[in-house]
Amino acid sequence: MKWGWVLLGLVVAFGQLSWGQKGLDVPEYDGRDRVHDLNVKNFKSVMKKYDVFVVYYHEHVGNNRIAQKQFEIEEQALELAAQVLDDLDDEDIGFGLLDEKKDSAVAKKLGLDEEDSIYVFADDEVIEYDGELAADTLVEFIYDLLEDPVEIIDNRHELKGFFNLEEDIKLVGYFKNEKSDHFDAYEDAAEEFHPHIKFFATFDPKVAKSLDLGMNEVDFYEPFMDDPVTIPGKPYSEDELVDFIEDNDRPTLRKLQPHNMYEIWEDDIDGEHIIAFAEESDPDGFEFLEILKEVAEDNTNNPDLSIVWIDPDDFPLLVPYWEKIFHIDLSSPQIGVVEVDDADSVWLDMDDEDDMPTADELEDWIEDVLDGDIDPDDDDDDDDDDDDDDDDDDDDDDDDDDDDDDDDDDDDDDDDDDDDDDDDDDDDDDDDDDDDDDDDDDDDDDDDDDDDDDDDDY
């Protein structure tokens, strides 16, 4: 599940900084062990001591030195978070570790089924934390969890704050008062999604008028959308509200943030994400983000479209990794389609850095992605074709080499035959010469004998 633990866990190192000024002291780990090592004998008694209990259900570490080092970093993040939350007066918050190999029986009893995950036990609820394992992010999540599931808007200043919250799903309802049965149903639904989804309510007619809400009516806001969707069928039961939210909890444009990064990454569409990188603080990034919002607004009713916006400033440790694995430059805005499993990707070619694509051009590109005309798998096929071509070339080269070798062998054989023939001819000539010499010698001897005989006759 956790594809970024190794890199992101390193952020706990910032806890070692100290500015030496009162009021700005960054917490440092004080060396006191607060994280409990849970087992089948102690988990019930330990967890009963706390109002909220955080469990890190981790993979078995074993003897691997890298895994051991990484686990030490993760454990230090938990220790620092436990130390910071130890100072809270209203709630007692505890932390514990469960080893998936040694403590599987405890995990089963607690209903934990996913290793390398953090679970928070609070008010008879089990909430999975899907953010990075960093002390600051985890503490912020716990703070949100401790707040009331429904925030009440009483005046125009709080209403302005509501409208400024645009990066998350939010709901707002208008009810008679806190004792209303319809508000109770709304509050019960909020507890089901707390703290991942923001719930607001008002009992003030003026605030309700500004929100254009009727009595017992609830509006649903997607991230980055100005216009809400009014949930049909008021007044609502808890189940009706829960069902509507579950059917609409994948926004058209959503932001990957440290506290929700794994939840969003796992919520892919057919194994793919459309990802947009843009720095909101950068002029080009801001311009590109505004174009994305316009596209999302125009396509908010398309259930197959969900764009994940990532601000590189939120994940500085991951920027070099993303640039390497996606082969892109994050100093300028980028948008592409990414395979979740293997990170294969295709990115929109934006040659002119001074001129962002228009909303229409971006919509055309997205439509090609949704239609399957742009697909990271196609790049895999091209790579396979290239590999096949290389193999064919290698085979051709091998065949040519074999032919050349055969020709060379034939030439060598011919040369050897010629040499043998020449040698045989030379030998025959030598033999003939020897025979001729022998014959000549014999003739000479015969002549000499005849001469001797003649001498004897005289």
PDB file of C-alpha atoms in Angstrom, residues 205-328:
ATOM      1  CA  PRO A 205     -31.572  32.378   8.717  1.00  0.00           C
ATOM      2  CA  LYS A 206     -29.283  35.124   7.368  1.00  0.00           C
ATOM      3  CA  VAL A 207     -26.395  32.705   6.848  1.00  0.00           C
ATOM      4  CA  ALA A 208     -28.803  30.221   5.268  1.00  0.00           C
ATOM      5  CA  LYS A 209     -30.040  32.929   2.897  1.00  0.00           C
ATOM      6  CA  SER A 210     -26.452  33.703   1.845  1.00  0.00           C
ATOM      7  CA  LEU A 211     -25.981  30.002   1.140  1.00  0.00           C
ATOM      8  CA  ASP A 212     -29.355  29.806  -0.654  1.00  0.00           C
ATOM      9  CA  LEU A 213     -30.416  26.963   1.641  1.00  0.00           C
ATOM     10  CA  GLY A 214     -33.933  25.986   2.644  1.00  0.00           C
ATOM     11  CA  MET A 215     -34.830  24.464   5.998  1.00  0.00           C
ATOM     12  CA  ASN A 216     -33.416  20.916   6.443  1.00  0.00           C
ATOM     13  CA  GLU A 217     -31.642  21.223   3.094  1.00  0.00           C
ATOM     14  CA  VAL A 218     -28.027  20.124   2.501  1.00  0.00           C
ATOM     15  CA  ASP A 219     -25.650  21.235  -0.268  1.00  0.00           C
ATOM     16  CA  PHE A 220     -22.697  19.149  -1.458  1.00  0.00           C
ATOM     17  CA  TYR A 221     -19.576  20.969  -2.720  1.00  0.00           C
ATOM     18  CA  GLU A 222     -16.918  19.308  -4.841  1.00  0.00           C
ATOM     19  CA  PRO A 223     -13.369  20.632  -4.403  1.00  0.00           C
ATOM     20  CA  PHE A 224     -12.666  23.781  -6.457  1.00  0.00           C
ATOM     21  CA  MET A 225     -16.320  24.108  -7.500  1.00  0.00           C
ATOM     22  CA  ASP A 226     -18.201  27.355  -6.918  1.00  0.00           C
ATOM     23  CA  ASP A 227     -21.663  25.895  -7.427  1.00  0.00           C
ATOM     24  CA  PRO A 228     -22.885  23.120  -5.115  1.00  0.00           C
ATOM     25  CA  VAL A 229     -25.224  20.214  -5.750  1.00  0.00           C
ATOM     26  CA  THR A 230     -28.327  20.183  -3.579  1.00  0.00           C
ATOM     27  CA  ILE A 231     -28.906  16.691  -2.228  1.00  0.00           C
ATOM     28  CA  PRO A 232     -32.395  15.659  -3.386  1.00  0.00           C
ATOM     29  CA  GLY A 233     -35.142  14.288  -1.164  1.00  0.00           C
ATOM     30  CA  LYS A 234     -35.073  16.471   1.944  1.00  0.00           C
ATOM     31  CA  PRO A 235     -35.483  15.863   4.835  1.00  0.00           C
ATOM     32  CA  TYR A 236     -32.873  13.133   4.828  1.00  0.00           C
ATOM     33  CA  SER A 237     -32.173  10.079   6.921  1.00  0.00           C
ATOM     34  CA  GLU A 238     -28.611   9.231   7.932  1.00  0.00           C
ATOM     35  CA  ASP A 239     -28.489   6.384   5.399  1.00  0.00           C
ATOM     36  CA  GLU A 240     -29.673   8.618   2.560  1.00  0.00           C
ATOM     37  CA  LEU A 241     -26.938  11.136   3.290  1.00  0.00           C
ATOM     38  CA  VAL A 242     -24.271   8.423   3.564  1.00  0.00           C
ATOM     39  CA  ASP A 243     -25.367   6.815   0.291  1.00  0.00           C
ATOM     40  CA  PHE A 244     -25.258  10.122  -1.597  1.00  0.00           C
ATOM     41  CA  ILE A 245     -21.788  10.973  -0.296  1.00  0.00           C
ATOM     42  CA  GLU A 246     -20.405   7.521  -1.123  1.00  0.00           C
ATOM     43  CA  ASP A 247     -21.782   7.841  -4.658  1.00  0.00           C
ATOM     44  CA  ASN A 248     -20.104  11.235  -5.131  1.00  0.00           C
ATOM     45  CA  ASP A 249     -16.883  11.045  -3.123  1.00  0.00           C
ATOM     46  CA  ARG A 250     -14.575  11.001  -6.169  1.00  0.00           C
ATOM     47  CA  PRO A 251     -14.256  14.648  -7.237  1.00  0.00           C
ATOM     48  CA  THR A 252     -13.575  15.767 -10.795  1.00  0.00           C
ATOM     49  CA  LEU A 253     -10.496  17.648  -9.562  1.00  0.00           C
ATOM     50  CA  ARG A 254      -8.848  16.696  -6.279  1.00  0.00           C
ATOM     51  CA  LYS A 255      -5.593  17.618  -4.624  1.00  0.00           C
ATOM     52  CA  LEU A 256      -3.049  15.082  -3.429  1.00  0.00           C
ATOM     53  CA  GLN A 257      -2.038  16.168   0.067  1.00  0.00           C
ATOM     54  CA  PRO A 258       0.212  14.642   2.737  1.00  0.00           C
ATOM     55  CA  HIS A 259      -2.764  13.564   4.854  1.00  0.00           C
ATOM     56  CA  ASN A 260      -4.688  11.822   2.037  1.00  0.00           C
ATOM     57  CA  MET A 261      -2.032  10.774  -0.478  1.00  0.00           C
ATOM     58  CA  TYR A 262      -2.499   6.999  -0.254  1.00  0.00           C
ATOM     59  CA  GLU A 263      -6.277   7.196  -0.162  1.00  0.00           C
ATOM     60  CA  ILE A 264      -6.292   9.159  -3.422  1.00  0.00           C
ATOM     61  CA  TRP A 265      -3.567   7.112  -5.125  1.00  0.00           C
ATOM     62  CA  GLU A 266      -5.459   3.874  -4.467  1.00  0.00           C
ATOM     63  CA  ASP A 267      -8.706   5.365  -5.828  1.00  0.00           C
ATOM     64  CA  ASP A 268      -7.747   5.003  -9.491  1.00  0.00           C
ATOM     65  CA  ILE A 269     -10.002   4.578 -12.513  1.00  0.00           C
ATOM     66  CA  ASP A 270      -9.261   1.354 -14.419  1.00  0.00           C
ATOM     67  CA  GLY A 271      -5.721   1.332 -13.047  1.00  0.00           C
ATOM     68  CA  GLU A 272      -4.890   4.853 -14.252  1.00  0.00           C
ATOM     69  CA  HIS A 273      -4.717   8.421 -12.963  1.00  0.00           C
ATOM     70  CA  ILE A 274      -4.763  11.683 -14.881  1.00  0.00           C
ATOM     71  CA  ILE A 275      -2.152  13.682 -12.960  1.00  0.00           C
ATOM     72  CA  ALA A 276      -1.462  17.398 -13.181  1.00  0.00           C
ATOM     73  CA  PHE A 277       1.638  18.939 -11.612  1.00  0.00           C
ATOM     74  CA  ALA A 278       1.409  22.677 -10.940  1.00  0.00           C
ATOM     75  CA  GLU A 279       2.931  24.990  -8.330  1.00  0.00           C
ATOM     76  CA  GLU A 280       0.163  27.259  -7.117  1.00  0.00           C
ATOM     77  CA  SER A 281       2.708  29.857  -5.978  1.00  0.00           C
ATOM     78  CA  ASP A 282       4.243  30.021  -9.478  1.00  0.00           C
ATOM     79  CA  PRO A 283       2.574  32.266 -12.107  1.00  0.00           C
ATOM     80  CA  ASP A 284       2.583  29.550 -14.785  1.00  0.00           C
ATOM     81  CA  GLY A 285       1.403  26.969 -12.281  1.00  0.00           C
ATOM     82  CA  PHE A 286      -1.407  29.225 -11.072  1.00  0.00           C
ATOM     83  CA  GLU A 287      -2.521  29.895 -14.658  1.00  0.00           C
ATOM     84  CA  PHE A 288      -2.513  26.187 -15.478  1.00  0.00           C
ATOM     85  CA  LEU A 289      -4.456  25.400 -12.300  1.00  0.00           C
ATOM     86  CA  GLU A 290      -7.141  27.913 -13.260  1.00  0.00           C
ATOM     87  CA  ILE A 291      -7.459  26.170 -16.636  1.00  0.00           C
ATOM     88  CA  LEU A 292      -7.792  22.819 -14.850  1.00  0.00           C
ATOM     89  CA  LYS A 293     -10.560  24.229 -12.660  1.00  0.00           C
ATOM     90  CA  GLU A 294     -12.408  25.463 -15.739  1.00  0.00           C
ATOM     91  CA  VAL A 295     -12.157  22.036 -17.369  1.00  0.00           C
ATOM     92  CA  ALA A 296     -13.319  20.336 -14.164  1.00  0.00           C
ATOM     93  CA  GLU A 297     -16.273  22.726 -13.853  1.00  0.00           C
ATOM     94  CA  ASP A 298     -17.346  21.972 -17.428  1.00  0.00           C
ATOM     95  CA  ASN A 299     -17.063  18.200 -16.902  1.00  0.00           C
ATOM     96  CA  THR A 300     -18.266  17.818 -13.325  1.00  0.00           C
ATOM     97  CA  ASN A 301     -21.019  15.395 -14.392  1.00  0.00           C
ATOM     98  CA  ASN A 302     -18.599  12.990 -16.083  1.00  0.00           C
ATOM     99  CA  PRO A 303     -18.145  10.028 -13.676  1.00  0.00           C
ATOM    100  CA  ASP A 304     -15.141   8.756 -15.648  1.00  0.00           C
ATOM    101  CA  LEU A 305     -13.096  11.925 -15.161  1.00  0.00           C
ATOM    102  CA  SER A 306     -11.033  12.596 -12.061  1.00  0.00           C
ATOM    103  CA  ILE A 307      -7.886  14.717 -12.251  1.00  0.00           C
ATOM    104  CA  VAL A 308      -5.343  14.507  -9.438  1.00  0.00           C
ATOM    105  CA  TRP A 309      -3.555  17.801  -8.855  1.00  0.00           C
ATOM    106  CA  ILE A 310      -0.134  17.638  -7.186  1.00  0.00           C
ATOM    107  CA  ASP A 311       1.660  20.761  -6.020  1.00  0.00           C
ATOM    108  CA  PRO A 312       5.388  19.836  -6.056  1.00  0.00           C
ATOM    109  CA  ASP A 313       5.947  22.277  -3.183  1.00  0.00           C
ATOM    110  CA  ASP A 314       3.988  19.909  -0.924  1.00  0.00           C
ATOM    111  CA  PHE A 315       6.334  16.977  -1.645  1.00  0.00           C
ATOM    112  CA  PRO A 316       9.899  18.294  -2.067  1.00  0.00           C
ATOM    113  CA  LEU A 317      11.473  14.905  -1.312  1.00  0.00           C
ATOM    114  CA  LEU A 318       9.515  13.258  -4.115  1.00  0.00           C
ATOM    115  CA  VAL A 319      10.267  15.794  -6.867  1.00  0.00           C
ATOM    116  CA  PRO A 320      13.544  14.157  -8.051  1.00  0.00           C
ATOM    117  CA  TYR A 321      11.873  10.738  -7.957  1.00  0.00           C
ATOM    118  CA  TRP A 322       8.884  11.898 -10.017  1.00  0.00           C
ATOM    119  CA  GLU A 323      11.101  13.655 -12.556  1.00  0.00           C
ATOM    120  CA  LYS A 324      13.174  10.506 -12.979  1.00  0.00           C
ATOM    121  CA  ILE A 325      10.374   7.955 -13.169  1.00  0.00           C
ATOM    122  CA  PHE A 326       8.061  10.077 -15.364  1.00  0.00           C
ATOM    123  CA  HIS A 327      10.845  11.709 -17.472  1.00  0.00           C
ATOM    124  CA  ILE A 328       9.411  15.204 -16.976  1.00  0.00           C
TER     125      ILE A 328
END
